[in-house]
Short mmCIF file of C-alpha atoms and ligand atoms in Angstrom, two decimals:
data_model
loop_
_atom_site.label_atom_id
_atom_site.label_comp_id
_atom_site.label_asym_id
_atom_site.label_seq_id
_atom_site.Cartn_x
_atom_site.Cartn_y
_atom_site.Cartn_z
CA MET A 3 -0.19 -0.08 -0.01
CA ASN A 4 1.01 3.73 -0.70
CA PRO A 5 2.59 4.84 2.89
CA GLN A 6 0.65 8.15 2.54
CA ILE A 7 -2.81 5.89 2.05
CA GLU A 8 -1.58 4.03 5.18
CA LYS A 9 -0.81 7.59 7.21
CA LEU A 10 -4.20 8.71 5.89
CA TYR A 11 -5.74 6.14 7.13
CA ARG A 12 -4.31 5.79 10.08
CA ILE A 13 -5.01 9.76 10.35
CA ALA A 14 -8.54 9.33 9.88
CA GLN A 15 -8.89 6.49 12.84
CA GLN A 16 -7.40 9.23 15.01
CA LYS A 17 -9.64 10.08 18.46
CA GLU A 18 -8.46 13.53 17.34
CA ARG A 19 -7.06 15.54 14.53
CA ARG A 20 -4.51 18.40 14.48
CA ILE A 21 -5.50 20.27 11.23
CA ILE A 22 -4.61 24.00 9.67
CA GLY A 23 -7.55 25.56 8.20
CA LEU A 24 -7.42 27.86 5.44
CA MET A 25 -9.41 30.95 4.69
CA SER A 26 -8.61 33.34 1.67
CA GLY A 27 -12.07 35.22 1.05
CA THR A 28 -13.11 37.48 -1.18
CA SER A 29 -11.85 41.09 0.28
CA LEU A 30 -8.51 39.81 -0.72
CA ASP A 31 -6.96 40.91 2.28
CA GLY A 32 -4.71 37.76 3.15
CA LEU A 33 -4.27 34.76 3.67
CA ASP A 34 -6.12 33.13 7.28
CA ILE A 35 -3.80 30.24 8.90
CA ALA A 36 -6.25 28.44 11.95
CA LEU A 37 -4.54 25.49 13.58
CA CYS A 38 -7.02 23.80 15.22
CA HIS A 39 -7.22 20.35 17.61
CA ILE A 40 -10.37 18.89 16.15
CA GLY A 41 -11.76 15.55 18.08
CA ASN A 42 -14.62 12.92 16.98
CA SER A 43 -16.74 14.11 14.29
CA GLY A 44 -20.72 14.67 13.32
CA GLN A 45 -22.48 15.31 16.58
CA GLU A 46 -19.73 14.48 18.30
CA THR A 47 -17.36 17.25 17.28
CA ILE A 48 -15.53 19.42 19.29
CA LEU A 49 -13.06 22.04 17.62
CA CYS A 50 -10.16 23.58 19.85
CA LEU A 51 -8.28 27.22 18.32
CA GLU A 52 -4.82 26.30 19.23
CA ASN A 53 -3.41 29.25 16.98
CA PHE A 54 -4.00 31.79 14.57
CA ILE A 55 -2.20 33.97 12.14
CA SER A 56 -3.95 36.20 9.14
CA ILE A 57 -0.82 36.53 6.76
CA PRO A 58 -1.90 39.93 4.93
CA TYR A 59 -1.16 40.08 1.05
CA GLU A 60 1.22 42.09 -0.71
CA ASP A 61 -0.05 44.75 -2.94
CA THR A 62 1.72 42.93 -6.32
CA PHE A 63 -0.13 39.67 -5.36
CA ARG A 64 -3.27 41.75 -4.57
CA GLN A 65 -2.90 43.30 -7.56
CA TYR A 66 -2.18 40.14 -9.19
CA ILE A 67 -5.57 38.26 -8.02
CA ARG A 68 -7.46 41.63 -8.82
CA GLU A 69 -6.62 41.25 -12.75
CA ILE A 70 -8.92 38.16 -13.00
CA PHE A 71 -10.77 38.29 -9.77
CA ALA A 72 -14.99 38.46 -10.83
CA LYS A 73 -14.08 39.63 -14.11
CA ARG A 74 -15.42 38.28 -16.99
CA ARG A 75 -13.12 38.42 -19.79
CA ILE A 76 -9.52 38.00 -18.10
CA ASP A 77 -5.80 37.11 -19.56
CA GLN A 78 -5.68 32.94 -19.23
CA GLN A 79 -2.21 33.33 -18.65
CA VAL A 80 -2.50 35.15 -15.29
CA LEU A 81 -5.72 32.53 -14.08
CA CYS A 82 -3.10 29.95 -14.88
CA GLY A 83 0.10 30.64 -13.03
CA LEU A 84 -2.28 32.06 -10.15
CA HIS A 85 -3.31 28.89 -9.98
CA ALA A 86 0.16 27.20 -9.24
CA TYR A 87 1.43 30.59 -7.49
CA ILE A 88 -1.65 30.78 -4.59
CA GLY A 89 -0.70 27.19 -4.15
CA LYS A 90 3.31 27.90 -3.59
CA THR A 91 2.46 30.57 -1.77
CA HIS A 92 -0.05 29.54 0.64
CA GLY A 93 2.13 26.79 1.40
CA THR A 94 4.99 28.88 2.15
CA PHE A 95 3.39 30.84 4.33
CA ILE A 96 2.35 27.56 6.62
CA ASN A 97 6.00 26.46 6.53
CA ARG A 98 6.62 30.04 7.73
CA THR A 99 4.27 30.30 10.26
CA LEU A 100 4.88 26.45 11.67
CA LYS A 101 8.28 27.25 12.37
CA GLN A 102 7.47 30.95 14.18
CA TRP A 103 5.43 28.73 16.29
CA ASN A 104 7.60 25.65 16.53
CA ILE A 105 5.88 23.52 15.05
CA SER A 106 6.74 20.57 12.99
CA PRO A 107 5.10 19.83 10.04
CA LEU A 108 5.46 15.82 11.11
CA ASP A 109 2.61 16.75 13.86
CA VAL A 110 0.62 18.24 11.88
CA ASP A 111 -2.46 15.62 10.47
CA LEU A 112 -4.39 17.65 7.67
CA ILE A 113 -4.61 20.99 5.91
CA ALA A 114 -7.86 21.85 4.61
CA SER A 115 -7.30 24.31 1.89
CA HIS A 116 -10.27 26.94 0.24
CA GLY A 117 -8.18 28.34 -2.18
CA GLN A 118 -8.99 31.65 -3.48
CA THR A 119 -12.53 32.32 -5.49
CA VAL A 120 -11.78 33.93 -8.32
CA PHE A 121 -15.47 33.52 -10.12
CA HIS A 122 -19.31 32.53 -8.44
CA ALA A 123 -21.67 31.64 -11.30
CA PRO A 124 -24.74 30.19 -9.77
CA GLN A 125 -27.08 29.81 -12.85
CA ARG A 126 -29.13 32.57 -11.06
CA LEU A 127 -26.69 35.03 -12.02
CA THR A 128 -25.77 34.16 -15.17
CA GLU A 129 -29.48 32.80 -16.78
CA GLN A 130 -27.51 30.47 -19.02
CA ALA A 131 -29.65 27.58 -18.63
CA SER A 132 -26.46 25.48 -20.92
CA PHE A 133 -24.00 25.89 -17.97
CA PRO A 134 -24.69 24.30 -14.29
CA ASN A 135 -24.07 26.23 -11.10
CA SER A 136 -20.88 26.64 -11.18
CA THR A 137 -17.70 28.38 -8.64
CA LEU A 138 -13.95 28.54 -9.33
CA GLN A 139 -11.19 28.46 -6.71
CA ILE A 140 -7.65 28.23 -7.34
CA GLY A 141 -4.23 27.68 -5.35
CA ASP A 142 -4.03 24.28 -5.70
CA GLY A 143 -3.37 21.59 -3.15
CA ASP A 144 -0.95 19.55 -4.62
CA HIS A 145 1.10 22.66 -4.79
CA ILE A 146 0.40 23.10 -1.34
CA ALA A 147 0.76 19.35 0.19
CA GLN A 148 4.25 19.55 -2.46
CA THR A 149 5.08 22.88 -0.89
CA THR A 150 4.36 21.60 2.83
CA GLY A 151 5.25 17.60 3.05
CA ILE A 152 1.30 17.40 5.13
CA ILE A 153 -1.83 15.62 3.39
CA THR A 154 -4.17 18.49 2.29
CA VAL A 155 -7.90 18.24 1.75
CA SER A 156 -8.43 21.20 -0.93
CA ASP A 157 -11.46 22.46 -3.13
CA PHE A 158 -14.36 21.80 -1.32
CA ARG A 159 -17.14 23.34 -3.03
CA GLN A 160 -16.83 21.43 -6.04
CA LYS A 161 -18.35 19.17 -4.67
CA HIS A 162 -21.83 20.36 -3.54
CA VAL A 163 -21.99 21.93 -6.93
CA ALA A 164 -22.33 17.99 -8.22
CA ALA A 165 -24.64 17.50 -5.84
CA GLY A 166 -27.05 20.26 -6.81
CA GLY A 167 -25.93 22.76 -4.61
CA GLU A 168 -24.45 26.47 -5.49
CA GLY A 169 -20.85 25.59 -3.78
CA ALA A 170 -21.97 28.12 -1.11
CA PRO A 171 -23.12 28.79 2.14
CA LEU A 172 -20.28 26.08 3.58
CA ALA A 173 -20.28 27.07 6.98
CA ALA A 174 -23.52 25.80 7.84
CA TYR A 175 -22.35 22.27 8.50
CA GLY A 176 -19.90 23.26 10.96
CA ASP A 177 -22.15 25.99 12.29
CA TYR A 178 -24.27 23.33 13.16
CA LEU A 179 -22.19 20.70 14.24
CA LEU A 180 -20.70 23.42 16.75
CA PHE A 181 -23.39 26.08 17.74
CA THR A 182 -26.73 25.13 17.80
CA SER A 183 -28.29 26.15 20.85
CA GLU A 184 -30.98 24.25 23.56
CA THR A 185 -31.96 27.83 24.23
CA GLU A 186 -32.28 30.45 21.86
CA ASN A 187 -32.67 30.94 17.79
CA ARG A 188 -29.54 31.90 16.57
CA PHE A 189 -28.28 33.94 13.33
CA LEU A 190 -24.44 33.63 12.62
CA LEU A 191 -23.48 36.47 10.84
CA ASN A 192 -20.54 36.48 8.79
CA ILE A 193 -19.89 40.19 6.98
CA GLY A 194 -16.99 39.32 5.42
CA GLY A 195 -16.68 40.82 1.59
CA ILE A 196 -19.87 39.30 1.19
CA SER A 197 -22.67 39.19 4.15
CA ASN A 198 -24.42 35.25 5.03
CA PHE A 199 -25.95 34.20 8.09
CA THR A 200 -26.42 30.61 9.02
CA PHE A 201 -29.99 30.38 10.66
CA LEU A 202 -29.52 27.95 13.96
CA PRO A 203 -33.01 27.08 15.04
CA LYS A 204 -33.41 25.67 18.84
CA GLN A 205 -32.77 22.40 19.71
CA GLY A 206 -36.28 20.32 19.29
CA SER A 207 -37.33 22.97 16.87
CA SER A 208 -39.96 21.82 13.54
CA LEU A 209 -37.45 24.77 11.98
CA LYS A 210 -34.04 23.22 9.89
CA ALA A 211 -31.04 25.23 10.11
CA TYR A 212 -29.02 26.34 6.87
CA ALA A 213 -27.37 28.89 5.56
CA THR A 214 -27.52 31.84 2.71
CA ASP A 215 -25.48 35.17 1.34
CA LEU A 216 -27.54 37.70 1.65
CA GLY A 217 -25.47 40.58 -0.64
CA PRO A 218 -22.84 42.63 -0.38
CA GLY A 219 -20.95 42.88 3.10
CA ASN A 220 -17.36 45.30 2.78
CA THR A 221 -16.87 44.39 -0.78
CA MET A 222 -18.80 47.25 -2.47
CA MET A 223 -17.42 49.48 0.26
CA ASN A 224 -13.77 48.42 -0.36
CA GLN A 225 -14.46 48.69 -4.38
CA PHE A 226 -15.28 52.61 -4.01
CA VAL A 227 -12.55 53.44 -1.26
CA PHE A 228 -9.89 51.73 -3.84
CA GLU A 229 -11.58 53.95 -6.96
CA GLN A 230 -11.96 56.98 -4.84
CA PHE A 231 -8.46 56.72 -2.23
CA GLY A 232 -5.93 53.99 -3.59
CA LEU A 233 -7.42 52.42 -0.28
CA GLU A 234 -7.75 49.15 0.82
CA MET A 235 -10.79 50.07 3.31
CA ASP A 236 -12.58 52.72 5.20
CA GLU A 237 -11.22 51.95 8.60
CA ASN A 238 -13.51 52.56 11.58
CA ALA A 239 -15.66 54.04 9.21
CA LEU A 240 -13.98 57.14 9.16
CA LEU A 241 -14.82 58.13 5.60
CA ALA A 242 -19.04 57.29 6.06
CA LYS A 243 -18.92 59.16 8.99
CA ASN A 244 -17.79 62.44 7.24
CA GLY A 245 -20.97 61.76 4.86
CA THR A 246 -24.92 61.78 4.77
CA ILE A 247 -27.03 58.57 3.25
CA ASP A 248 -28.58 59.72 -0.06
CA VAL A 249 -32.18 58.03 0.14
CA ALA A 250 -32.50 57.76 -3.19
CA LEU A 251 -29.31 55.91 -3.58
CA LEU A 252 -30.44 53.93 -0.88
CA GLU A 253 -34.00 53.06 -2.27
CA ALA A 254 -31.81 52.26 -5.88
CA LEU A 255 -29.37 50.15 -4.21
CA LEU A 256 -32.00 48.08 -2.89
CA LYS A 257 -33.42 47.23 -6.35
CA THR A 258 -31.97 44.12 -7.47
CA PRO A 259 -34.36 40.95 -8.27
CA PHE A 260 -31.07 39.07 -6.12
CA PHE A 261 -33.32 40.70 -2.67
CA ASP A 262 -37.10 39.30 -3.48
CA ALA A 263 -35.17 35.33 -4.19
CA ASP A 264 -36.16 32.69 -1.41
CA PHE A 265 -33.46 31.90 1.04
CA PRO A 266 -30.88 30.07 0.58
CA LYS A 267 -29.19 32.01 -2.46
CA THR A 268 -25.74 33.23 -2.86
CA THR A 269 -23.89 36.15 -4.86
CA GLY A 270 -20.83 37.67 -4.98
CA PRO A 271 -18.32 40.85 -6.29
CA GLU A 272 -19.60 40.00 -10.08
CA LEU A 273 -23.42 41.44 -8.34
CA PHE A 274 -22.12 44.08 -6.11
CA ASN A 275 -19.51 45.43 -7.58
CA LEU A 276 -18.51 49.50 -8.64
CA ALA A 277 -21.17 48.59 -12.30
CA TYR A 278 -23.93 47.87 -9.78
CA LEU A 279 -23.50 51.17 -7.88
CA LYS A 280 -22.77 53.15 -11.53
CA ASN A 281 -25.94 51.71 -12.18
CA ALA A 282 -28.07 52.66 -9.62
CA GLN A 283 -26.36 56.47 -9.19
CA PHE A 284 -27.68 56.74 -13.11
CA VAL A 285 -31.26 55.81 -12.38
CA SER A 286 -31.19 57.67 -9.13
CA ASN A 287 -29.88 60.91 -10.49
CA THR A 288 -26.70 61.23 -7.98
CA SER A 289 -24.39 61.02 -10.03
CA SER A 290 -22.65 63.25 -8.09
CA LEU A 291 -22.53 62.66 -4.58
CA THR A 292 -19.48 63.62 -2.30
CA PRO A 293 -17.72 60.47 -1.91
CA GLU A 294 -18.49 60.15 2.22
CA ASN A 295 -22.11 60.88 1.05
CA VAL A 296 -22.09 57.50 -1.40
CA LEU A 297 -19.87 55.30 1.74
CA ALA A 298 -21.95 56.51 4.15
CA THR A 299 -25.00 55.35 2.06
CA LEU A 300 -23.04 52.20 0.95
CA ASN A 301 -22.49 51.17 4.94
CA LYS A 302 -26.33 52.09 5.40
CA PHE A 303 -27.37 49.64 2.35
CA THR A 304 -25.24 46.69 3.48
CA ALA A 305 -26.38 47.56 6.95
CA GLN A 306 -30.14 47.49 5.66
CA VAL A 307 -29.91 44.18 3.51
CA ILE A 308 -28.47 42.07 6.49
CA ALA A 309 -31.68 43.29 8.98
CA ASP A 310 -34.30 42.95 6.56
CA SER A 311 -32.97 39.27 5.55
CA ILE A 312 -33.09 38.77 9.43
CA ARG A 313 -36.08 40.64 10.14
CA ARG A 314 -37.42 38.00 7.73
CA VAL A 315 -36.71 35.09 9.08
CA SER A 316 -37.27 35.96 12.72
CA LYS A 317 -40.37 37.64 12.44
CA ASP A 318 -42.44 35.04 14.80
CA LEU A 319 -39.56 33.78 16.36
CA GLU A 320 -38.82 34.63 20.45
CA HIS A 321 -35.63 34.26 21.37
CA VAL A 322 -33.42 35.56 18.92
CA HIS A 323 -29.95 36.21 19.26
CA ILE A 324 -27.05 37.45 16.45
CA TYR A 325 -23.68 36.77 16.49
CA VAL A 326 -21.58 38.45 13.90
CA SER A 327 -18.03 37.36 12.75
CA GLY A 328 -15.77 38.79 9.52
CA GLY A 329 -13.90 41.57 9.29
CA GLY A 330 -17.22 43.86 9.85
CA VAL A 331 -17.57 43.95 13.02
CA HIS A 332 -14.37 45.69 13.37
CA ASN A 333 -16.88 48.86 11.53
CA PRO A 334 -18.04 51.00 14.03
CA LEU A 335 -20.53 52.80 11.95
CA LEU A 336 -21.84 49.42 10.26
CA MET A 337 -22.17 47.59 13.47
CA LYS A 338 -24.41 50.58 14.95
CA ASN A 339 -26.43 50.47 11.24
CA ILE A 340 -27.10 47.17 11.92
CA ARG A 341 -28.31 47.65 15.64
CA GLU A 342 -30.98 50.64 14.79
CA ALA A 343 -32.40 48.51 12.27
CA LEU A 344 -32.92 45.52 14.84
CA PRO A 345 -33.59 46.59 17.76
CA SER A 346 -35.56 44.54 19.19
CA ILE A 347 -32.69 41.53 18.78
CA SER A 348 -29.76 41.02 20.67
CA VAL A 349 -26.45 41.06 18.24
CA SER A 350 -23.14 40.37 20.38
CA SER A 351 -19.77 39.42 18.89
CA PHE A 352 -19.08 36.31 17.54
CA SER A 353 -15.66 36.04 20.38
CA SER A 354 -19.14 35.51 23.67
CA LEU A 355 -19.23 32.13 21.76
CA GLY A 356 -15.68 31.55 22.67
CA LEU A 357 -14.19 31.77 19.06
CA ASN A 358 -12.14 34.21 17.73
CA PRO A 359 -14.35 35.96 15.09
CA ASP A 360 -11.52 36.13 12.19
CA ALA A 361 -10.44 32.79 12.48
CA LYS A 362 -14.18 31.12 12.27
CA GLU A 363 -14.38 30.36 8.71
CA ALA A 364 -10.23 29.12 8.55
CA CYS A 365 -11.72 26.78 11.66
CA LEU A 366 -15.48 25.50 9.42
CA PHE A 367 -12.56 24.26 6.51
CA ALA A 368 -10.83 22.43 9.16
CA LEU A 369 -13.95 20.62 10.38
CA LEU A 370 -15.06 20.06 6.53
CA ALA A 371 -11.57 18.64 6.16
CA ASN A 372 -12.20 16.60 9.50
CA GLU A 373 -15.67 15.47 8.11
CA THR A 374 -14.45 13.91 5.07
CA ILE A 375 -11.30 11.90 6.35
CA ALA A 376 -13.25 10.83 9.90
CA GLY A 377 -16.92 11.71 9.29
CA SER A 378 -20.31 10.05 7.80
CA VAL A 379 -22.38 11.93 5.61
CA SER A 380 -25.58 11.42 7.52
CA THR A 381 -24.62 14.22 10.35
CA LEU A 382 -24.58 16.35 7.16
CA TRP A 383 -28.64 15.62 5.93
CA LYS A 384 -29.58 17.67 8.74
CA ILE A 385 -29.02 21.32 6.45
CA ARG A 386 -32.12 22.49 4.72
CA ASP A 387 -31.79 22.24 0.91
CA SER A 388 -28.45 21.90 1.01
CA PRO A 389 -26.52 18.72 -0.40
CA ALA A 390 -25.57 15.85 2.26
CA VAL A 391 -21.84 15.36 0.77
CA CYS A 392 -18.34 15.31 2.50
CA MET A 393 -16.34 17.71 0.42
CA GLY A 394 -12.93 18.44 -0.94
CA LYS A 395 -10.40 16.81 -2.97
CA ILE A 396 -7.19 14.77 -1.03
CA SER A 397 -3.48 15.78 -2.37
CA LEU A 398 -0.87 13.57 -1.36
CA PRO A 399 2.59 15.27 -0.61
CA TYR A 400 4.89 12.49 -1.97
N1 LIG B 515 -11.44 48.56 11.40
C1 LIG B 515 -11.80 47.92 10.42
N2 LIG B 515 -12.87 49.02 9.42
C2 LIG B 515 -13.56 49.03 8.55
N3 LIG B 515 -13.60 47.83 8.26
C3 LIG B 515 -13.17 46.52 8.30
C4 LIG B 515 -12.26 46.68 9.82
N4 LIG B 515 -11.15 45.62 9.72
C5 LIG B 515 -11.57 44.71 8.90
N5 LIG B 515 -12.53 45.49 7.89
C6 LIG B 515 -12.98 45.27 6.47
O1 LIG B 515 -13.56 43.65 6.68
C7 LIG B 515 -12.85 43.54 5.75
C8 LIG B 515 -11.80 41.90 6.29
O2 LIG B 515 -13.24 40.86 5.96
P1 LIG B 515 -12.92 39.33 6.31
O3 LIG B 515 -11.44 38.59 6.47
O4 LIG B 515 -13.75 38.43 6.89
O5 LIG B 515 -13.02 39.04 4.74
P2 LIG B 515 -13.11 37.57 3.28
O6 LIG B 515 -12.97 36.67 4.54
O7 LIG B 515 -12.14 38.25 2.57
O8 LIG B 515 -14.84 37.89 2.61
P3 LIG B 515 -15.60 36.55 2.67
O9 LIG B 515 -15.98 35.94 3.62
O10 LIG B 515 -16.85 37.34 1.73
O11 LIG B 515 -15.13 35.87 1.83
C9 LIG B 515 -11.89 44.32 5.29
O12 LIG B 515 -11.70 43.95 4.15
C10 LIG B 515 -12.69 45.74 5.45
O13 LIG B 515 -13.55 46.04 4.32
C1 LIG B 516 -17.81 31.32 -3.25
C2 LIG B 516 -17.62 31.97 -2.49
O1 LIG B 516 -16.62 31.93 -2.44
N1 LIG B 516 -18.56 32.00 -1.81
C3 LIG B 516 -18.35 33.14 -0.26
C4 LIG B 516 -18.43 34.61 -0.04
O2 LIG B 516 -18.39 34.73 1.25
C5 LIG B 516 -18.74 34.82 1.94
C6 LIG B 516 -19.81 34.07 0.96
O3 LIG B 516 -19.42 34.59 -0.02
C7 LIG B 516 -20.25 32.70 1.36
O4 LIG B 516 -21.01 31.91 0.55
C8 LIG B 516 -18.61 32.28 1.14
O5 LIG B 516 -18.02 31.75 1.88
C9 LIG B 516 -18.40 31.18 3.11
C10 LIG B 516 -16.82 30.62 3.99
C11 LIG B 516 -19.31 29.84 3.38
O6 LIG B 516 -19.07 28.91 2.12
O7 LIG B 516 -20.10 29.50 4.08
#
């Protein structure tokens, strides 16, 4: 038998595994590396975050990704090159980090790599019946396995699509296993580039858990400040706080069929981008607003989309609590706008559930790899409108 297969077989039989989860999201800010101890699998899963680091991408690297990110027409040589380059770079980041943490790669069982989403094309976006739902994450797992010497599970979204899903959000599986409560109905709200939530009805409820994208998180604010000021983000909402909300623009932004569609659904910067903003400015005759006023309106737009979505699901429920993760939790104006729009619901940082909000998504991919290697799909049946499949491809280092 190939000794690597033997090793994998042993890892699958262990009571607990040490798994590195990797996430680099739609904000293109960097790579999140979460070193997790995961005990058992399925309903018995116990996850402990041992260490976490977020490594910012260098400007040139980010610029390469921007060249192809969420664009319909691109230079294929850049796409092809980045597939290998991102895999190699993520592997190098892991080697550097393990050295810094004083941990031998031999003491890590698996890497779970999300990769970099470069295009997300559910049929609801493309309206092309000839193609199925599709999504593309690059940063090949073989390069990570080769660079680190660690067995790598990667490319999780393809199986979800192959089994009839849209390839996202995948957070629901881990959220359900780790954070379902006996006493409260929970919304685990993640505000990354795109905002999404996992709805976790309390145990014993007749409702089922599911996850859905909601619309923009930080992506439109980020794209706009980059275009106007060359900045990566409106840090602490310093610019938006100096602006005024424009009601006509806000109303125009809120008008797209995506918001009327039922949950669950997925989206990305392929829809919510500067062209979307420019079109809303055109139809509302607000093209000459100051950048600060546009930012104040975009901030409110993001908050309103989130609040409307939560209201839609929570209106007949009691004991509702929202826990927020993702970079948006650090935007004080966004959090204020969300709280004001949902005055009767408690909103807390996800950290009150005992996990670093910035590390959450990387941890959830570690958990998905754990299910693939050691779990059984039966626990995954519990998610509404999402296929019950184990996900990810396995790359052996040698
Ligand atoms: N202090 C801050 N003030 C304002 N915004 C912030 C702050 N800190 C982080 N952010 C926002 O959070 C973003 C990063 O969020 P996060 O890392 O959760 O996104 P992501 O994981 O790339 O996205 P996704 O989950 O959609 O894939 C930044 O690009 C920025 O817009
Ligand atoms: C295609 C893709 O990469 N989608 C991401 C993105 O970022 C947030 C939102 O859009 C979510 O649907 C998903 O990521 C999270 C981690 C998920 O799958 O749960």
